[in-house]
Amino acid sequence: MALSKVRAYGSGFMVFSDFSRPAIRLSAIMEIPVVYIFTHDSIGVGEDGPTHQPIEHLASLRAIPGLITLRPGDPNEVAEAWRVIMQLRHEPVCLILSRQAMPTLDRTKYAAASGVKSGAYVLACNAPDGKPDVILMATGSEVGMTVEAYEKLKAEGVKARIVSMPSWELFEHQDQSYRDKVLPPTTTARVAVEQAGDFGWSRYVGLKGEVVGMKSFGASAPLKELQKKFGFNAENIAAVAKRVMGR
């Protein structure tokens, strides 16, 4: 279908992307813009347990040359992700979506979702001089809880910045000046938040930063209990931010 110029797509659970890997890899080699939609993208699957909770899958997809991964953080970012996808002519894309409910960010308070096209963009920053003390980064369903952590830090007088980072690949396509504008090199206190393995995040958090991610397989429990157990909540993210600021 794709070779006949039809925009082909398929969908399934994220954990089963392993079964699609040969096709995904071939579409990247052949430079055909197939759309792979994967849902149930984190430990948020809950009681289904570790067999259905993807951990290493995001990192393995990001490792495929020529493939774009997009993990939007709210409905507005999903719409903007489709704007990006429909313009692709030579790159296949994996659109990574959540199962659990996600908040819709107030775009009169936070930056417009059109920043998705750049791969990463500043949602909010309360540093008047543009030099935050700490940068929080998140993708997908973790954006909402990281926004909460940002607001907590802001209320405590911390100069913080929150960056939504739906696509590493699109971000790497931007010029250095844009990337430095989003992630100022002078700010070394950085925290990345993603309910997946932390492999690869070191390029963005650096030696002094930290990743709130998965260092093990998941567990079988209700969503709220899982998030608390593995530290995916605003309280822990804010605490980690303060820790890295002290380094």
CSV table of C-alpha atoms in Angstrom, one decimal:
chain,number,residue,atom,x,y,z
A,1,MET,CA,0.0,0.0,0.0
A,2,ALA,CA,2.8,2.4,1.0
A,3,LEU,CA,4.7,1.7,-2.3
A,4,SER,CA,1.5,2.5,-4.2
A,5,LYS,CA,1.5,6.0,-2.6
A,6,VAL,CA,-1.3,5.1,-0.1
A,7,ARG,CA,-0.7,6.5,3.4
A,8,ALA,CA,-0.8,3.1,5.2
A,9,TYR,CA,-1.1,2.8,9.0
A,10,GLY,CA,-1.5,0.1,11.6
A,11,SER,CA,-2.0,0.1,15.3
A,12,GLY,CA,-1.5,-2.0,18.4
A,13,PHE,CA,-0.2,-2.1,21.9
A,14,MET,CA,3.2,-0.6,22.4
A,15,VAL,CA,4.6,-3.7,24.0
A,16,PHE,CA,3.9,-5.6,20.9
A,17,SER,CA,5.9,-3.3,18.7
A,18,ASP,CA,8.6,-6.0,18.9
A,19,PHE,CA,6.5,-8.1,16.5
A,20,SER,CA,6.4,-5.2,14.0
A,21,ARG,CA,10.1,-4.4,14.2
A,22,PRO,CA,11.1,-6.1,10.8
A,23,ALA,CA,8.4,-4.0,9.0
A,24,ILE,CA,9.3,-0.8,10.8
A,25,ARG,CA,13.0,-1.3,10.1
A,26,LEU,CA,12.3,-2.0,6.4
A,27,SER,CA,10.1,1.1,6.0
A,28,ALA,CA,13.0,3.1,7.4
A,29,ILE,CA,15.5,1.5,5.0
A,30,MET,CA,13.1,2.0,2.1
A,31,GLU,CA,12.2,5.6,3.2
A,32,ILE,CA,8.4,5.0,2.9
A,33,PRO,CA,6.2,7.1,5.3
A,34,VAL,CA,4.2,4.3,7.0
A,35,VAL,CA,2.5,5.3,10.2
A,36,TYR,CA,2.7,3.0,13.1
A,37,ILE,CA,0.3,3.8,16.0
A,38,PHE,CA,1.1,2.3,19.4
A,39,THR,CA,-1.1,2.7,22.4
A,40,HIS,CA,-0.9,1.5,26.1
A,41,ASP,CA,2.6,3.0,26.1
A,42,SER,CA,3.7,2.8,29.7
A,43,ILE,CA,3.3,1.1,33.2
A,44,GLY,CA,0.0,3.0,33.1
A,45,VAL,CA,-1.5,-0.3,31.7
A,46,GLY,CA,-1.7,-1.1,35.4
A,47,GLU,CA,-3.1,-4.5,36.5
A,48,ASP,CA,-2.1,-6.1,33.1
A,49,GLY,CA,1.3,-6.4,34.7
A,50,PRO,CA,4.9,-6.3,33.4
A,51,THR,CA,4.3,-8.5,30.4
A,52,HIS,CA,2.1,-5.8,28.9
A,53,GLN,CA,4.0,-2.7,30.2
A,54,PRO,CA,6.6,-1.5,27.7
A,55,ILE,CA,9.9,-0.5,29.3
A,56,GLU,CA,12.7,-0.8,26.7
A,57,HIS,CA,10.5,-0.2,23.6
A,58,LEU,CA,10.8,3.5,23.2
A,59,ALA,CA,14.6,3.4,23.4
A,60,SER,CA,14.7,0.6,20.8
A,61,LEU,CA,12.5,2.5,18.4
A,62,ARG,CA,14.5,5.7,18.8
A,63,ALA,CA,17.6,3.6,17.9
A,64,ILE,CA,16.3,2.9,14.3
A,65,PRO,CA,17.9,5.3,11.8
A,66,GLY,CA,15.4,7.3,9.7
A,67,LEU,CA,12.4,6.5,12.0
A,68,ILE,CA,10.6,9.3,13.8
A,69,THR,CA,9.0,8.7,17.1
A,70,LEU,CA,6.3,11.1,18.3
A,71,ARG,CA,4.9,10.8,21.9
A,72,PRO,CA,2.5,13.7,22.4
A,73,GLY,CA,1.5,14.9,25.8
A,74,ASP,CA,-2.1,16.1,25.4
A,75,PRO,CA,-4.8,16.2,22.8
A,76,ASN,CA,-3.5,19.4,21.3
A,77,GLU,CA,-0.1,17.8,20.8
A,78,VAL,CA,-1.8,14.8,19.2
A,79,ALA,CA,-3.4,17.1,16.6
A,80,GLU,CA,-0.1,18.8,15.9
A,81,ALA,CA,1.6,15.5,15.6
A,82,TRP,CA,-0.7,14.6,12.8
A,83,ARG,CA,0.2,17.8,11.1
A,84,VAL,CA,3.8,16.7,11.2
A,85,ILE,CA,3.0,13.2,10.0
A,86,MET,CA,0.9,14.2,7.0
A,87,GLN,CA,3.8,16.2,5.7
A,88,LEU,CA,6.3,13.4,5.8
A,89,ARG,CA,7.4,11.9,2.5
A,90,HIS,CA,10.4,9.7,3.3
A,91,GLU,CA,10.3,8.9,7.0
A,92,PRO,CA,8.1,6.3,8.7
A,93,VAL,CA,6.8,7.4,12.1
A,94,CYS,CA,5.7,5.7,15.3
A,95,LEU,CA,2.9,7.7,17.0
A,96,ILE,CA,3.1,6.7,20.7
A,97,LEU,CA,-0.2,7.2,22.6
A,98,SER,CA,-1.4,6.6,26.2
A,99,ARG,CA,-4.1,4.5,27.6
A,100,GLN,CA,-4.8,6.5,30.7
A,101,ALA,CA,-6.6,9.8,30.8
A,102,MET,CA,-4.4,12.9,30.2
A,103,PRO,CA,-5.1,16.5,31.1
A,104,THR,CA,-5.5,19.0,28.3
A,105,LEU,CA,-3.1,21.9,29.0
A,106,ASP,CA,-4.5,25.4,29.1
A,107,ARG,CA,-2.7,26.9,26.1
A,108,THR,CA,-3.5,30.5,27.2
A,109,LYS,CA,-1.2,29.7,30.2
A,110,TYR,CA,1.3,27.4,28.4
A,111,ALA,CA,2.9,27.7,25.0
A,112,ALA,CA,1.1,26.7,21.8
A,113,ALA,CA,1.2,23.0,20.9
A,114,SER,CA,2.5,24.0,17.4
A,115,GLY,CA,6.0,23.6,19.0
A,116,VAL,CA,5.6,19.9,18.4
A,117,LYS,CA,6.9,20.4,14.9
A,118,SER,CA,10.3,21.2,16.4
A,119,GLY,CA,10.4,18.1,18.4
A,120,ALA,CA,10.8,19.9,21.7
A,121,TYR,CA,9.6,23.3,22.9
A,122,VAL,CA,9.4,25.4,26.0
A,123,LEU,CA,6.0,25.1,27.7
A,124,ALA,CA,6.7,27.6,30.4
A,125,CYS,CA,9.6,29.4,32.1
A,126,ASN,CA,9.5,31.7,35.1
A,127,ALA,CA,13.1,32.9,34.7
A,128,PRO,CA,12.9,36.5,33.6
A,129,ASP,CA,16.4,36.4,32.2
A,130,GLY,CA,15.8,33.2,30.3
A,131,LYS,CA,18.4,31.4,32.5
A,132,PRO,CA,16.5,28.9,34.6
A,133,ASP,CA,18.0,27.2,37.6
A,134,VAL,CA,16.5,23.8,36.5
A,135,ILE,CA,15.0,22.4,33.4
A,136,LEU,CA,12.3,19.8,33.5
A,137,MET,CA,11.7,17.6,30.4
A,138,ALA,CA,8.9,15.2,29.7
A,139,THR,CA,7.1,13.3,27.0
A,140,GLY,CA,3.6,11.9,26.6
A,141,SER,CA,1.6,11.1,29.7
A,142,GLU,CA,4.3,12.4,31.9
A,143,VAL,CA,4.0,16.0,30.7
A,144,GLY,CA,0.9,16.7,32.9
A,145,MET,CA,2.6,15.6,36.1
A,146,THR,CA,5.8,17.4,35.2
A,147,VAL,CA,3.7,20.6,34.7
A,148,GLU,CA,2.4,20.1,38.2
A,149,ALA,CA,6.0,19.8,39.5
A,150,TYR,CA,6.9,23.0,37.6
A,151,GLU,CA,4.1,24.9,39.3
A,152,LYS,CA,5.2,23.6,42.7
A,153,LEU,CA,8.8,24.8,42.1
A,154,LYS,CA,7.5,28.1,40.8
A,155,ALA,CA,5.4,28.6,43.9
A,156,GLU,CA,8.5,28.1,46.0
A,157,GLY,CA,10.4,30.7,44.1
A,158,VAL,CA,12.6,28.4,42.0
A,159,LYS,CA,13.4,29.6,38.5
A,160,ALA,CA,12.3,26.7,36.5
A,161,ARG,CA,11.6,25.8,32.9
A,162,ILE,CA,9.4,22.9,31.6
A,163,VAL,CA,10.1,21.5,28.1
A,164,SER,CA,7.7,19.2,26.3
A,165,MET,CA,9.8,16.8,24.1
A,166,PRO,CA,7.6,14.6,22.0
A,167,SER,CA,10.2,13.7,19.4
A,168,TRP,CA,14.0,13.4,19.9
A,169,GLU,CA,14.4,13.0,16.1
A,170,LEU,CA,12.6,16.2,15.2
A,171,PHE,CA,14.5,18.1,17.8
A,172,GLU,CA,17.8,16.9,16.5
A,173,HIS,CA,16.7,18.1,13.0
A,174,GLN,CA,16.7,21.7,14.4
A,175,ASP,CA,19.8,23.9,14.2
A,176,GLN,CA,22.1,24.3,17.2
A,177,SER,CA,20.8,27.8,18.1
A,178,TYR,CA,17.2,26.5,18.5
A,179,ARG,CA,18.3,23.6,20.6
A,180,ASP,CA,20.4,25.8,22.8
A,181,LYS,CA,17.5,28.2,23.1
A,182,VAL,CA,15.2,25.3,24.4
A,183,LEU,CA,17.9,23.7,26.5
A,184,PRO,CA,20.4,26.4,27.5
A,185,PRO,CA,23.9,24.8,27.9
A,186,THR,CA,24.5,27.0,31.0
A,187,THR,CA,21.7,25.2,32.9
A,188,THR,CA,23.2,21.9,33.9
A,189,ALA,CA,20.5,21.0,36.5
A,190,ARG,CA,18.1,19.0,34.4
A,191,VAL,CA,15.4,16.3,35.0
A,192,ALA,CA,13.8,14.1,32.4
A,193,VAL,CA,10.6,12.3,33.2
A,194,GLU,CA,9.4,9.3,31.2
A,195,GLN,CA,7.6,6.1,32.2
A,196,ALA,CA,10.1,4.0,30.3
A,197,GLY,CA,13.7,2.9,30.4
A,198,ASP,CA,16.1,5.9,30.8
A,199,PHE,CA,18.5,4.7,28.1
A,200,GLY,CA,19.5,7.6,25.8
A,201,TRP,CA,18.3,10.5,28.0
A,202,SER,CA,21.9,11.2,29.1
A,203,ARG,CA,22.4,13.2,26.0
A,204,TYR,CA,19.9,15.7,27.3
A,205,VAL,CA,20.3,15.6,31.1
A,206,GLY,CA,24.1,15.5,31.1
A,207,LEU,CA,26.3,14.4,33.9
A,208,LYS,CA,24.7,16.5,36.6
A,209,GLY,CA,21.1,15.7,35.7
A,210,GLU,CA,18.8,12.9,36.5
A,211,VAL,CA,16.1,10.8,34.9
A,212,VAL,CA,12.8,9.9,36.6
A,213,GLY,CA,12.3,6.7,34.6
A,214,MET,CA,12.1,2.9,34.8
A,215,LYS,CA,15.1,1.0,35.9
A,216,SER,CA,13.2,-2.3,36.2
A,217,PHE,CA,10.2,-4.0,34.7
A,218,GLY,CA,6.8,-2.8,35.9
A,219,ALA,CA,4.4,-4.4,38.3
A,220,SER,CA,0.8,-5.4,38.5
A,221,ALA,CA,-1.2,-2.8,40.4
A,222,PRO,CA,-3.6,0.1,39.9
A,223,LEU,CA,-2.2,3.1,38.0
A,224,LYS,CA,-2.0,5.4,41.1
A,225,GLU,CA,-0.1,2.8,43.1
A,226,LEU,CA,2.3,2.2,40.3
A,227,GLN,CA,3.0,5.8,39.8
A,228,LYS,CA,3.7,6.3,43.5
A,229,LYS,CA,5.9,3.2,43.7
A,230,PHE,CA,8.1,4.3,40.8
A,231,GLY,CA,8.1,8.0,41.6
A,232,PHE,CA,5.9,9.4,38.8
A,233,ASN,CA,4.2,12.2,40.6
A,234,ALA,CA,4.7,15.9,41.0
A,235,GLU,CA,6.1,15.6,44.6
A,236,ASN,CA,8.9,13.3,43.6
A,237,ILE,CA,9.7,15.2,40.4
A,238,ALA,CA,10.0,18.4,42.3
A,239,ALA,CA,12.2,16.7,44.9
A,240,VAL,CA,14.5,15.3,42.2
A,241,ALA,CA,14.7,18.8,40.7
A,242,LYS,CA,15.9,20.2,44.0
A,243,ARG,CA,18.4,17.4,44.4
A,244,VAL,CA,20.0,18.1,41.0
A,245,MET,CA,20.1,21.8,41.7
A,246,GLY,CA,22.2,21.1,44.8
A,247,ARG,CA,24.9,19.3,42.8
